[in-house]
mmCIF file of C-alpha atoms and ligand atoms in Angstrom:
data_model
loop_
_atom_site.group_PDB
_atom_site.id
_atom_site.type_symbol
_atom_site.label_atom_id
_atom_site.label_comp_id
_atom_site.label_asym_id
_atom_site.label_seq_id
_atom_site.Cartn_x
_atom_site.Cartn_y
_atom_site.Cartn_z
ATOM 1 C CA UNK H 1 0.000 0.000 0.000
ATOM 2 C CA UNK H 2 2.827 2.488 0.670
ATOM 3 C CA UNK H 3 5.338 2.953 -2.050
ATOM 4 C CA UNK H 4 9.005 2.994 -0.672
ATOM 5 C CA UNK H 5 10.562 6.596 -1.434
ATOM 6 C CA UNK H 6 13.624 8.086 -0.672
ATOM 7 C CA UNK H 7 12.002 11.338 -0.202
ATOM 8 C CA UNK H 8 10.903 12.878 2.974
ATOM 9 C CA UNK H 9 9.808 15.945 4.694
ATOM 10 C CA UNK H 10 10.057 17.792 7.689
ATOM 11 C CA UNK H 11 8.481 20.544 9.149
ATOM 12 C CA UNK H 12 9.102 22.542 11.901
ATOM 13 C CA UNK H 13 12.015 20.751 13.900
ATOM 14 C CA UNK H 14 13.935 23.943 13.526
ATOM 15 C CA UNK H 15 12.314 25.796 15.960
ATOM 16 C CA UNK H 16 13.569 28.597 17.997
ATOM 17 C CA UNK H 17 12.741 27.561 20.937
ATOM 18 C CA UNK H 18 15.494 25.174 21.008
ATOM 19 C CA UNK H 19 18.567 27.386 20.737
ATOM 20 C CA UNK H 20 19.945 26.917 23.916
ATOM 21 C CA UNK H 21 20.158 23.242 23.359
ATOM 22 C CA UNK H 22 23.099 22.068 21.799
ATOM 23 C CA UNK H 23 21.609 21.455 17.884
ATOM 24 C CA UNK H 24 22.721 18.804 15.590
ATOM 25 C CA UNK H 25 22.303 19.327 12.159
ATOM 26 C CA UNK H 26 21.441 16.482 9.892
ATOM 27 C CA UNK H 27 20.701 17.053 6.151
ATOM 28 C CA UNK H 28 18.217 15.771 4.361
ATOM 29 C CA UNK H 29 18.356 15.360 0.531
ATOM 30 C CA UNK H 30 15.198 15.997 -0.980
ATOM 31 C CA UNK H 31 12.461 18.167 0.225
ATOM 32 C CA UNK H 32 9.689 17.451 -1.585
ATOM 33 C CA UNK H 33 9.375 20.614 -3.949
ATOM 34 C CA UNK H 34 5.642 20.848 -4.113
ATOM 35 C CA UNK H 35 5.639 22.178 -1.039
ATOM 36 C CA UNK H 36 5.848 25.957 -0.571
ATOM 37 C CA UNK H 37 9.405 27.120 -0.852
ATOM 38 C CA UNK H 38 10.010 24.990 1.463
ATOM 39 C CA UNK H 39 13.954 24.785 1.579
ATOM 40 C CA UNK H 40 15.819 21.773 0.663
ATOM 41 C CA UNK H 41 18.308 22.055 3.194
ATOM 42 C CA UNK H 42 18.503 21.060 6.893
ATOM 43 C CA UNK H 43 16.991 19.790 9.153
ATOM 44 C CA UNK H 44 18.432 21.144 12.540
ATOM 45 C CA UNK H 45 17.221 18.819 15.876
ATOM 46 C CA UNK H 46 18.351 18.514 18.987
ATOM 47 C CA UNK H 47 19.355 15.136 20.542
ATOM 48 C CA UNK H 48 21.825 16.509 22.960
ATOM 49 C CA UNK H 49 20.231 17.753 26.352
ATOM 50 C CA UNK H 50 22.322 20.897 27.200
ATOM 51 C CA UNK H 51 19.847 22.586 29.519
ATOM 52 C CA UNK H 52 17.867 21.820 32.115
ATOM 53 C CA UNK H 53 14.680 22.034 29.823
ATOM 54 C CA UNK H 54 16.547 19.895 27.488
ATOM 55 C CA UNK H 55 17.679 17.437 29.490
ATOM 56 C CA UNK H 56 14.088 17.288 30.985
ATOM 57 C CA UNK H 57 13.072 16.212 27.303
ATOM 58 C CA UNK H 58 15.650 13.745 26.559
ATOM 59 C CA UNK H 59 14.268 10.339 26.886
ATOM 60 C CA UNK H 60 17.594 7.816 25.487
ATOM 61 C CA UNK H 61 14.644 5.522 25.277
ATOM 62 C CA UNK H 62 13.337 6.324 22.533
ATOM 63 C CA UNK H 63 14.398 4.688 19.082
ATOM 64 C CA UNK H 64 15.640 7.526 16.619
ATOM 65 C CA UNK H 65 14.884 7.248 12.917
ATOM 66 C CA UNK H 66 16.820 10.031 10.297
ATOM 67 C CA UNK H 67 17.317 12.598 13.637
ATOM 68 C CA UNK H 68 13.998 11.977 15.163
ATOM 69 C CA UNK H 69 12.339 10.194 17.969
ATOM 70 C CA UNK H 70 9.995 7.676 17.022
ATOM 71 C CA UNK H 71 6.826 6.419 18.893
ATOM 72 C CA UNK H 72 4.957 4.428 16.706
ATOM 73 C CA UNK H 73 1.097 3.043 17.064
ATOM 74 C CA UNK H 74 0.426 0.218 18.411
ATOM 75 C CA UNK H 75 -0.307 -2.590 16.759
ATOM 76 C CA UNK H 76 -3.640 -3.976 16.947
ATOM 77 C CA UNK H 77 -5.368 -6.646 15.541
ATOM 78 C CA UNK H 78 -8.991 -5.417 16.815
ATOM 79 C CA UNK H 79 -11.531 -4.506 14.194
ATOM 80 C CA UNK H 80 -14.300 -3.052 15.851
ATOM 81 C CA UNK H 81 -14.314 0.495 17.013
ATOM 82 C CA UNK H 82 -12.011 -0.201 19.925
ATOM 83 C CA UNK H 83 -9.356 -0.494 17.333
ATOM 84 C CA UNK H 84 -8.434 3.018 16.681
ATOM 85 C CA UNK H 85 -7.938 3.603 21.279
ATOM 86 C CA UNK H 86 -5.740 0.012 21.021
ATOM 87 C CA UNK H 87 -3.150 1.885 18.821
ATOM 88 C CA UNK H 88 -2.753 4.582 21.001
ATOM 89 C CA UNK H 89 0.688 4.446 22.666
ATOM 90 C CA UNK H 90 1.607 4.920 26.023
ATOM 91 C CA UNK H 91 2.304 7.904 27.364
ATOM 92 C CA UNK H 92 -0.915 9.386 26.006
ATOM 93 C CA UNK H 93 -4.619 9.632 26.629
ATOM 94 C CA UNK H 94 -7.711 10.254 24.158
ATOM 95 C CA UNK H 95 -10.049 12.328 26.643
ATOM 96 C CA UNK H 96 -12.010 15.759 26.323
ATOM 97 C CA UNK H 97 -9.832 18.661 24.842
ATOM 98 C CA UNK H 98 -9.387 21.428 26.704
ATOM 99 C CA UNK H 99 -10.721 23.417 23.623
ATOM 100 C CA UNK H 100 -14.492 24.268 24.259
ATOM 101 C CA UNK H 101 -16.703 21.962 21.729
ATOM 102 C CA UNK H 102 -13.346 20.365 20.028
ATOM 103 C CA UNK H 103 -14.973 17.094 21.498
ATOM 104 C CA UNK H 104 -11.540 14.675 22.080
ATOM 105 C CA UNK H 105 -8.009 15.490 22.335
ATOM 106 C CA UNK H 106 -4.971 13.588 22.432
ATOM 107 C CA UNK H 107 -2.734 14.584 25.361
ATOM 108 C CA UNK H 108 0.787 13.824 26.606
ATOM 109 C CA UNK H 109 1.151 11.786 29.799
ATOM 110 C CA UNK H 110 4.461 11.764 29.880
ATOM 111 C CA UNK H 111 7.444 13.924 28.910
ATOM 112 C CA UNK H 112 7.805 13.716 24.731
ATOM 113 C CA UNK H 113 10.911 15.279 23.830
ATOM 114 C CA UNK H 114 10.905 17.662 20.638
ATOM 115 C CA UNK H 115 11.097 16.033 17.187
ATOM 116 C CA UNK H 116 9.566 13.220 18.325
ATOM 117 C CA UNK H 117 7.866 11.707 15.531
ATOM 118 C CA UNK H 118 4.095 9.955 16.221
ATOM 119 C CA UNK H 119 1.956 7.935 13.772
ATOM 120 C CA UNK H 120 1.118 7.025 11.097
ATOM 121 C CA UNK H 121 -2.188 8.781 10.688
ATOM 122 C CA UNK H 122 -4.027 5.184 9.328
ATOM 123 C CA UNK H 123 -7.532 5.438 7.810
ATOM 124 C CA UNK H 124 -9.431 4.153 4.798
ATOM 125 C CA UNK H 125 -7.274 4.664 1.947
ATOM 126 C CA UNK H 126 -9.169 5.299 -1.628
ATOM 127 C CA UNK H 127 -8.009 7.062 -4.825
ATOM 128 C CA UNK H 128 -11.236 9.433 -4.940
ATOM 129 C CA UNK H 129 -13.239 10.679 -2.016
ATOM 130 C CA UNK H 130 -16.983 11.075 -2.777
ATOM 131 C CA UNK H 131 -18.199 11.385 0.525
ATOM 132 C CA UNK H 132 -19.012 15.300 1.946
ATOM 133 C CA UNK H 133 -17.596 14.760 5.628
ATOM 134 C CA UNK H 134 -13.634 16.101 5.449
ATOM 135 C CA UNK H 135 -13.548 16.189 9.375
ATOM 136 C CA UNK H 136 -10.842 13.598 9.488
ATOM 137 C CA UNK H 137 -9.217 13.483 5.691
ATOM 138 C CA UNK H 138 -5.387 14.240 5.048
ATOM 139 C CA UNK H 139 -3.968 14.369 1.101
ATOM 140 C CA UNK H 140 -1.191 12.381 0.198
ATOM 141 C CA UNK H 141 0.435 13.703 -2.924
ATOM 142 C CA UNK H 142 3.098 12.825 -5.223
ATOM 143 C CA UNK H 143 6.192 15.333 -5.566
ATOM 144 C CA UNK H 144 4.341 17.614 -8.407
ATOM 145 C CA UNK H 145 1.242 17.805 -6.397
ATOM 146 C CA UNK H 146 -0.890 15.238 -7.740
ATOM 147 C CA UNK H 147 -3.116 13.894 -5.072
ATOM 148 C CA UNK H 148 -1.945 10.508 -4.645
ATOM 149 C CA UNK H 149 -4.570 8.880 -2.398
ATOM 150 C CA UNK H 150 -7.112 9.955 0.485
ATOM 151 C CA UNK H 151 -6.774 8.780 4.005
ATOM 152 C CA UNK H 152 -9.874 9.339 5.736
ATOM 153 C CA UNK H 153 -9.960 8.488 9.854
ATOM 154 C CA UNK H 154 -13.717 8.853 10.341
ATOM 155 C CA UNK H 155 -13.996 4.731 10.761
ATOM 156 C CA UNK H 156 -12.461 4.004 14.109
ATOM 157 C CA UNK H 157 -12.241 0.562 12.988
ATOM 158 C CA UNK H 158 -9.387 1.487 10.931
ATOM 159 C CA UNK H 159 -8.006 4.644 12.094
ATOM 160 C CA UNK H 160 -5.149 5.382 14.142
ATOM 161 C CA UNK H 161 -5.413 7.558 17.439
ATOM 162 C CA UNK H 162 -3.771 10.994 15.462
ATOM 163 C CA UNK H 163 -7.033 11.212 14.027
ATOM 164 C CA UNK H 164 -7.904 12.807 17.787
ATOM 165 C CA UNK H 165 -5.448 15.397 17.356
ATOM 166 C CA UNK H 166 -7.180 18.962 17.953
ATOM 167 C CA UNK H 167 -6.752 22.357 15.835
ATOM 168 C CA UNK H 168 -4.405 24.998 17.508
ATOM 169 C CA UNK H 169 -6.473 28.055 18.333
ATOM 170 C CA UNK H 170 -3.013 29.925 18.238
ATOM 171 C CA UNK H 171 0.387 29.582 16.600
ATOM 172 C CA UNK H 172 1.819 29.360 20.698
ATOM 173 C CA UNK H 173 -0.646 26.469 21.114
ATOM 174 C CA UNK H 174 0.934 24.469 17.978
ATOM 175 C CA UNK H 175 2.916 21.620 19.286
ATOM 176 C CA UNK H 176 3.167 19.341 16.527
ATOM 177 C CA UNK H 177 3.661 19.842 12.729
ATOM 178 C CA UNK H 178 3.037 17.461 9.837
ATOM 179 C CA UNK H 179 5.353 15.446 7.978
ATOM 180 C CA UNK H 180 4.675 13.415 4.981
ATOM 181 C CA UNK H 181 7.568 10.312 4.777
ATOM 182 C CA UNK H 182 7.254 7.080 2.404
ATOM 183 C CA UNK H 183 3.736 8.201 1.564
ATOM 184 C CA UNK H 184 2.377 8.354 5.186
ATOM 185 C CA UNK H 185 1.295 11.261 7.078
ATOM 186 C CA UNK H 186 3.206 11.579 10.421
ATOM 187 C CA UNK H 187 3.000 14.372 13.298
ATOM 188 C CA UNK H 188 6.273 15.470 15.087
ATOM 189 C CA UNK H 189 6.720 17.561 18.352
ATOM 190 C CA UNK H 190 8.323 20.767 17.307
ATOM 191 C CA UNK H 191 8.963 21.176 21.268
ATOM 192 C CA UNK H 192 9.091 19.452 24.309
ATOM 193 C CA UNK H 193 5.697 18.061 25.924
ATOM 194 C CA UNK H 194 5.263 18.496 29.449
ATOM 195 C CA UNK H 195 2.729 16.215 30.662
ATOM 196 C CA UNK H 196 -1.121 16.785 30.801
ATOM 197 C CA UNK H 197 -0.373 18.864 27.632
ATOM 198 C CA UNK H 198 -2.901 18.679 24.970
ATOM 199 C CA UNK H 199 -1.471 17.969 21.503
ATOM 200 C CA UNK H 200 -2.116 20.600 18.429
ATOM 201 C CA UNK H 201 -1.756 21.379 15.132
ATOM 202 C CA UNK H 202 -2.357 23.848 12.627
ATOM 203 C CA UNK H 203 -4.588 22.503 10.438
ATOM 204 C CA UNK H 204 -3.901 25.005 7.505
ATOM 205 C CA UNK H 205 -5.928 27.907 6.594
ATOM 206 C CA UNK H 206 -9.067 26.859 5.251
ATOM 207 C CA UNK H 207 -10.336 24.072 7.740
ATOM 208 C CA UNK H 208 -9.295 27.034 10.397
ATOM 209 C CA UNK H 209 -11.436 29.409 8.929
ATOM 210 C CA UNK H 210 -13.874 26.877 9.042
ATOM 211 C CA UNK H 211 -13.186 26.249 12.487
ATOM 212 C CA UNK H 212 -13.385 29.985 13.216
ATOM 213 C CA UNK H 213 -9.666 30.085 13.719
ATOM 214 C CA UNK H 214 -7.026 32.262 11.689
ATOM 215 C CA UNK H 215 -3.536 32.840 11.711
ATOM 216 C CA UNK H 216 -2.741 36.607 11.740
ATOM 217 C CA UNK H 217 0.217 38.133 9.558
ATOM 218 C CA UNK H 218 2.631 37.977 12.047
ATOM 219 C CA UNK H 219 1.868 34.049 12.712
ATOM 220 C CA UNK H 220 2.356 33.512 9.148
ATOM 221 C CA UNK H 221 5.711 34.848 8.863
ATOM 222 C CA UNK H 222 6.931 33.114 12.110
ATOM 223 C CA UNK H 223 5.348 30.141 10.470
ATOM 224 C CA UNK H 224 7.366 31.075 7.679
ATOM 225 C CA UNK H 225 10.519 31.369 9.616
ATOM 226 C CA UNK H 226 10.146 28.224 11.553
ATOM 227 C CA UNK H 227 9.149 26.297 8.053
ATOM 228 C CA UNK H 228 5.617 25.773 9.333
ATOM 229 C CA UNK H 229 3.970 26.367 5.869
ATOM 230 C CA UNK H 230 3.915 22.627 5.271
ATOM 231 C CA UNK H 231 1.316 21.032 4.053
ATOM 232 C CA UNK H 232 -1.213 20.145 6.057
ATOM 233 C CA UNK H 233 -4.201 18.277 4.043
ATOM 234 C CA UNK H 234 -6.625 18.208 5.537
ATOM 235 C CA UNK H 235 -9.420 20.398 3.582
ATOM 236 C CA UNK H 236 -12.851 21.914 4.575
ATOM 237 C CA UNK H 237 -14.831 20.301 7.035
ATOM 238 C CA UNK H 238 -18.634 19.790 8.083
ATOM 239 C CA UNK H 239 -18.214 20.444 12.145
ATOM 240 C CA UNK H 240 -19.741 17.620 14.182
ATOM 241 C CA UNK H 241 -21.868 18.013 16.962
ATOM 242 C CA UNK H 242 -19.374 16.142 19.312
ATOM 243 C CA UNK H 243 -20.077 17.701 22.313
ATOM 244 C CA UNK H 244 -22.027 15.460 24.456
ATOM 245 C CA UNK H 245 -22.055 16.593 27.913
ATOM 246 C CA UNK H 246 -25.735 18.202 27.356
ATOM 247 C CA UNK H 247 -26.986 19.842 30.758
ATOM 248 C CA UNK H 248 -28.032 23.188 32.006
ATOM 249 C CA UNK H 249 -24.777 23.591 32.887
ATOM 250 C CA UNK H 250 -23.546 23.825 29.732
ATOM 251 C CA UNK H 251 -21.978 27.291 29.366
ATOM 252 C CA UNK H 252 -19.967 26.146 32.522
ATOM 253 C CA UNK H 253 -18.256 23.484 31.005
ATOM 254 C CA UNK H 254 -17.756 25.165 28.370
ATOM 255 C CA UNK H 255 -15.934 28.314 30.122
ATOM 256 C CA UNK H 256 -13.579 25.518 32.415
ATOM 257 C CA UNK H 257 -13.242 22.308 30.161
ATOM 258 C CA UNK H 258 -12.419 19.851 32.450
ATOM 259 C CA UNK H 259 -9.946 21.755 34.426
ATOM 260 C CA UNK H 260 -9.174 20.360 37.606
ATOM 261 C CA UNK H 261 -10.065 22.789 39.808
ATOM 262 C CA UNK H 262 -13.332 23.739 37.969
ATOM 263 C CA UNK H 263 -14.287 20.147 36.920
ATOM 264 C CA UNK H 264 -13.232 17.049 38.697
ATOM 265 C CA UNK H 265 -14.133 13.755 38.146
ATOM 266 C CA UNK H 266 -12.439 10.759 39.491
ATOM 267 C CA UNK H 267 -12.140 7.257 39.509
ATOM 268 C CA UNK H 268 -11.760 4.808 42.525
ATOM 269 C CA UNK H 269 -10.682 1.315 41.559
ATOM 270 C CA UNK H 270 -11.774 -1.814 43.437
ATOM 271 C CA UNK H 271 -9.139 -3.387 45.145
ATOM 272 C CA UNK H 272 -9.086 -6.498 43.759
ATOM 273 C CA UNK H 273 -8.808 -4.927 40.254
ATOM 274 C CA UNK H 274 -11.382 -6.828 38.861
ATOM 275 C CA UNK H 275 -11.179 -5.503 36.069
ATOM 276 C CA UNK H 276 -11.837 -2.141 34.750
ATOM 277 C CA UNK H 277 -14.130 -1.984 37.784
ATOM 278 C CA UNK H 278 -14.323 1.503 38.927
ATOM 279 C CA UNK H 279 -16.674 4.031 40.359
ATOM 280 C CA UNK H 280 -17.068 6.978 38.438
ATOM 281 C CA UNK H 281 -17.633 10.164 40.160
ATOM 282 C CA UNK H 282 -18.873 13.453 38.051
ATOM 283 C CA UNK H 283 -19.142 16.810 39.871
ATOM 284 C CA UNK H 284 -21.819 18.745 38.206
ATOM 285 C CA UNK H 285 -20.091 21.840 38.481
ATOM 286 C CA UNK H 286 -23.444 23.833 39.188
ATOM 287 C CA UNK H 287 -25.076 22.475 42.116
ATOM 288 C CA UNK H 288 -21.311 20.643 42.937
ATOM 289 C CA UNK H 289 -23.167 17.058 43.421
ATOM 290 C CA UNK H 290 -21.451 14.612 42.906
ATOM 291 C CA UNK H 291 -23.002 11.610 41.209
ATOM 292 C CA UNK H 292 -21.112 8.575 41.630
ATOM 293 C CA UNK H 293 -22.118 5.269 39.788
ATOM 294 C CA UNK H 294 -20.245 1.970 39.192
ATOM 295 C CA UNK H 295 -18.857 1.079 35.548
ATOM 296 C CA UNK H 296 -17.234 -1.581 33.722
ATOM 297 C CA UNK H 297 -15.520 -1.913 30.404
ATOM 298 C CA UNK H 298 -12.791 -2.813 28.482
ATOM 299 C CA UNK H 299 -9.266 -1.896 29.425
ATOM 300 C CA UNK H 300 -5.728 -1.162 27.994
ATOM 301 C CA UNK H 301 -2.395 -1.824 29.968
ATOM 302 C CA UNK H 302 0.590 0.045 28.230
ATOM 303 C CA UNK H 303 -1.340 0.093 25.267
ATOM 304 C CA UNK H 304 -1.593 -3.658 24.890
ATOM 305 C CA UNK H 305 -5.509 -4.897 24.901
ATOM 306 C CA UNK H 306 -6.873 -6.103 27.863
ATOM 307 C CA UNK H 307 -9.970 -8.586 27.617
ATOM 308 C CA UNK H 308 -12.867 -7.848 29.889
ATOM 309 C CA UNK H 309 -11.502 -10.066 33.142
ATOM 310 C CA UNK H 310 -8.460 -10.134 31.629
ATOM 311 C CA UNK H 311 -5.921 -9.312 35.006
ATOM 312 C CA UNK H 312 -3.839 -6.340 35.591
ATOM 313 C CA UNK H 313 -0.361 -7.727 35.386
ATOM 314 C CA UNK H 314 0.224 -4.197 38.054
ATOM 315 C CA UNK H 315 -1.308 -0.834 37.256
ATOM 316 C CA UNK H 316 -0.354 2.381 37.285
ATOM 317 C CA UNK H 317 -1.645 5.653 35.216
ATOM 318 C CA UNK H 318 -1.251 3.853 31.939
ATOM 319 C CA UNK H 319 -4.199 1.509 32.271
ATOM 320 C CA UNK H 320 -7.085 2.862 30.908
ATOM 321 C CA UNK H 321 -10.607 1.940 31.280
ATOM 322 C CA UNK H 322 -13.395 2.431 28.549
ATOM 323 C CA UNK H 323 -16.658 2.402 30.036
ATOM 324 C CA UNK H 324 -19.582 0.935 28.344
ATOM 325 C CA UNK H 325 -21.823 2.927 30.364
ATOM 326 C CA UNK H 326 -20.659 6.387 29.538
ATOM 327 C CA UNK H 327 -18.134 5.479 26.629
ATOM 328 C CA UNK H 328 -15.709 7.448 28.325
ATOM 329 C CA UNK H 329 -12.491 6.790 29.310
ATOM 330 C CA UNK H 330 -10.994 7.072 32.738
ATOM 331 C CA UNK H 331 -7.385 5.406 34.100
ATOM 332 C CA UNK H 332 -7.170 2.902 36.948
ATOM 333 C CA UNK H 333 -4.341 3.042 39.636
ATOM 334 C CA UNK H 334 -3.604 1.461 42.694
ATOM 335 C CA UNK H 335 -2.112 4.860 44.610
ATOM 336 C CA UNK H 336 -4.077 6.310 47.325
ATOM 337 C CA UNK H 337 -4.507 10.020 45.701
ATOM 338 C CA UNK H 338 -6.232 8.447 42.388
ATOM 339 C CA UNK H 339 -7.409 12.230 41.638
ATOM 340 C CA UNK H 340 -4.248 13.071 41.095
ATOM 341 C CA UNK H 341 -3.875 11.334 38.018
ATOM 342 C CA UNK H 342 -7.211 10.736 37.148
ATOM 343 C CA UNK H 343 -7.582 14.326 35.693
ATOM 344 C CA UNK H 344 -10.523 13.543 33.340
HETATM 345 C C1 SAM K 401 -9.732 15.556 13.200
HETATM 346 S S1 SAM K 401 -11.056 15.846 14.274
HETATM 347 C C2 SAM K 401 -10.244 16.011 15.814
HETATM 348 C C3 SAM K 401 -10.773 15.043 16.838
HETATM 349 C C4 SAM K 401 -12.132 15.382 17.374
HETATM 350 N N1 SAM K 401 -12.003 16.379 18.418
HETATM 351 C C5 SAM K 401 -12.848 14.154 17.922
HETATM 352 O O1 SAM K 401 -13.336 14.158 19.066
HETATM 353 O O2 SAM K 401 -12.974 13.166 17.210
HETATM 354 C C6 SAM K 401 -11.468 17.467 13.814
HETATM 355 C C7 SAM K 401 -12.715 17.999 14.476
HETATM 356 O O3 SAM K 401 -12.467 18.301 15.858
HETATM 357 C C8 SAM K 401 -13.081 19.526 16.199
HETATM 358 N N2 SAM K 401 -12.033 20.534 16.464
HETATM 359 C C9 SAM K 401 -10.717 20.365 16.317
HETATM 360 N N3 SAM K 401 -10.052 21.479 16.667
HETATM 361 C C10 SAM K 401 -10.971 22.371 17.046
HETATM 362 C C11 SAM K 401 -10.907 23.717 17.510
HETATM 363 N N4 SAM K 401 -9.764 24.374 17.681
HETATM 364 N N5 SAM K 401 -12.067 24.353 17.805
HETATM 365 C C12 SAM K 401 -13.258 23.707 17.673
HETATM 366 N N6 SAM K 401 -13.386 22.435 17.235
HETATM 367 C C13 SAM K 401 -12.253 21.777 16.917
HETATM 368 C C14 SAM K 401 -13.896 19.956 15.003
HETATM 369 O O4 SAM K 401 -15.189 19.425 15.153
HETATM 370 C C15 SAM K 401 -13.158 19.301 13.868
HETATM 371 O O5 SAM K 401 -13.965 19.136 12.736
#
């Protein structure tokens, strides 16, 4: 399905924000020319942790591919709409965005050091799109712009978990750029992820206007700068109605998405960890009730599939819970303050 080039592309790894860390530059040959002006020349990361922000970043962990980190999906042999949460890696969690009526967002976890490459986006391939929905659809084209195939996420049976990624309202809020490698979309960090940080990205100018979102001037020529004019396509959209918390208290949620202080819920796991048994707790952040009720679903353990009974070989703040109740997602963990990671 995806044609072996030698050609790849990357966007923003240059950034400025990384000039006090010690930069190694590694050139790539061919920038694919299609794109923008974009220039052919180098690709300047850091993999050497200088600083104290640096060094915070640097995870030796991680497996690095042509100067980046790599974290790749998960594999998953699931086909039913569980699939596209089982290739979600760990380290990250799909849960409400912290942008009002953005519905999901993916965030960081953990620390993700810049230039840390995630994907790919998967979806339904197909030569011609007919369909009218663009919400989820990225272009792959050939060098001289030629649309080469459609990737469209909006089947969670075959989608990966970047489909969840969220539009940056702002150029400051745009953590992650697009790269197109081998025929296959890819986001990398263009900075270091602190944990509990929602992952964004631009997702170019019309879909923003049609999310209400623009870049002004001076964002374009920092975008410019940085080499952020990359393509990004994903074209016009029809907006979904995702938000589903429906209440008088709307407005509310809306004005303090989920933050902890203005929204808390929580999970308390039963002891015996039988399995993806927890007690969800919602504060209705209006008459501050909480309403507690038990749930049970399907969980994942460092991103590998756990079977309903299926045991927790230990847990800790990567196990995640789907529950069938509320289709919501919530972690499980065996520390006393569960709140404190439990931040959904
Ligand atoms: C690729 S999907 C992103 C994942 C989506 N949030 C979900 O829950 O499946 C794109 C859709 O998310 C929503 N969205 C993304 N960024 C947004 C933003 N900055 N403001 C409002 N809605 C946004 C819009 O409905 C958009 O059409």
């Amino acid at each position: 399905m995806v044609e072996e080039t030698s050609e790849y592309v990357v966007s923003t790894v240059n950034a400025p924000l990384r000039t006090s860390c010690k930069q190694e530059i590694l050139h790539i040959d061919k920038a694919i020319p299609w794109l923008k002006s974009y220039p052919k020349s180098d690709l300047v990361i850091n993999l050497n942790p200088f600083t104290d922000e640096c060094y915070k970043c640097f995870d030796p962990d991680l497996p690095v591919e042509h100067g980046l980190y790599i974290i790749k999906n998960v594999k998953t042999t699931i086909d039913n709409e569980d699939h596209v949460l089982a290739t979600l890696p760990p380290g990250f969690t799909v849960r409400q965005s912290t942008i009002p009526n953005a519905g999901l967002g993916v965030f960081a976890e953990t620390r993700i050091p810049s230039g840390t490459r995630l994907g790919p986006y998967d979806g339904a391939l197909s030569k011609k799109f007919h369909g009218d929905d663009w919400t989820y659809i990225f272009l792959v084209a050939y060098k001289d712009g030629e649309i080469k195939h459609y990737i469209d996420g909006k089947n969670k049976e075959k989608a990966s978990w970047l489909r969840y990624m969220n539009c940056a309202r702002t150029i400051d809020e745009e953590n992650l750029d697009v790269y197109q490698y081998n025929y296959e979309i890819y986001y990398v960090t263009n900075q270091c992820i602190k944990p509990g940080t929602e992952l964004l990205i631009w997702y170019g100018d019309s879909y923003g206007e049609s999310l209400g979102l623009k870049r002004t001037s001076d964002d374009d020529d920092y975008a410019e700068l940085s080499g952020r004019n990359i393509i990004v396509g994903i074209m016009n959209t029809i907006k979904e109605p995702i938000q589903r918390y429906s209440s008088s208290c709307y407005k509310l949620y809306e004005q303090k998405p989920f933050q902890k202080t203005g929204y808390s819920e929580f999970c308390v796991v039963q002891k015996n960890f039988e399995l993806c048994k927890f007690v969800l707790c919602e504060r209705n952040p209006c008459s501050k009730q909480f309403d507690c009720h038990q749930c049970e679903g399907y969980c994942f353990h460092f991103g590998r599939y756990i079977k309903k009974k299926q045991e927790f070989l230990h847990t800790d703040n990567v196990n995640k819970c789907k529950c069938h109740m509320t289709g919501r997602w919530n972690c499980t963990d065996a520390h006393a303050s569960v709140e404190a990671i439990c931040t959904y």
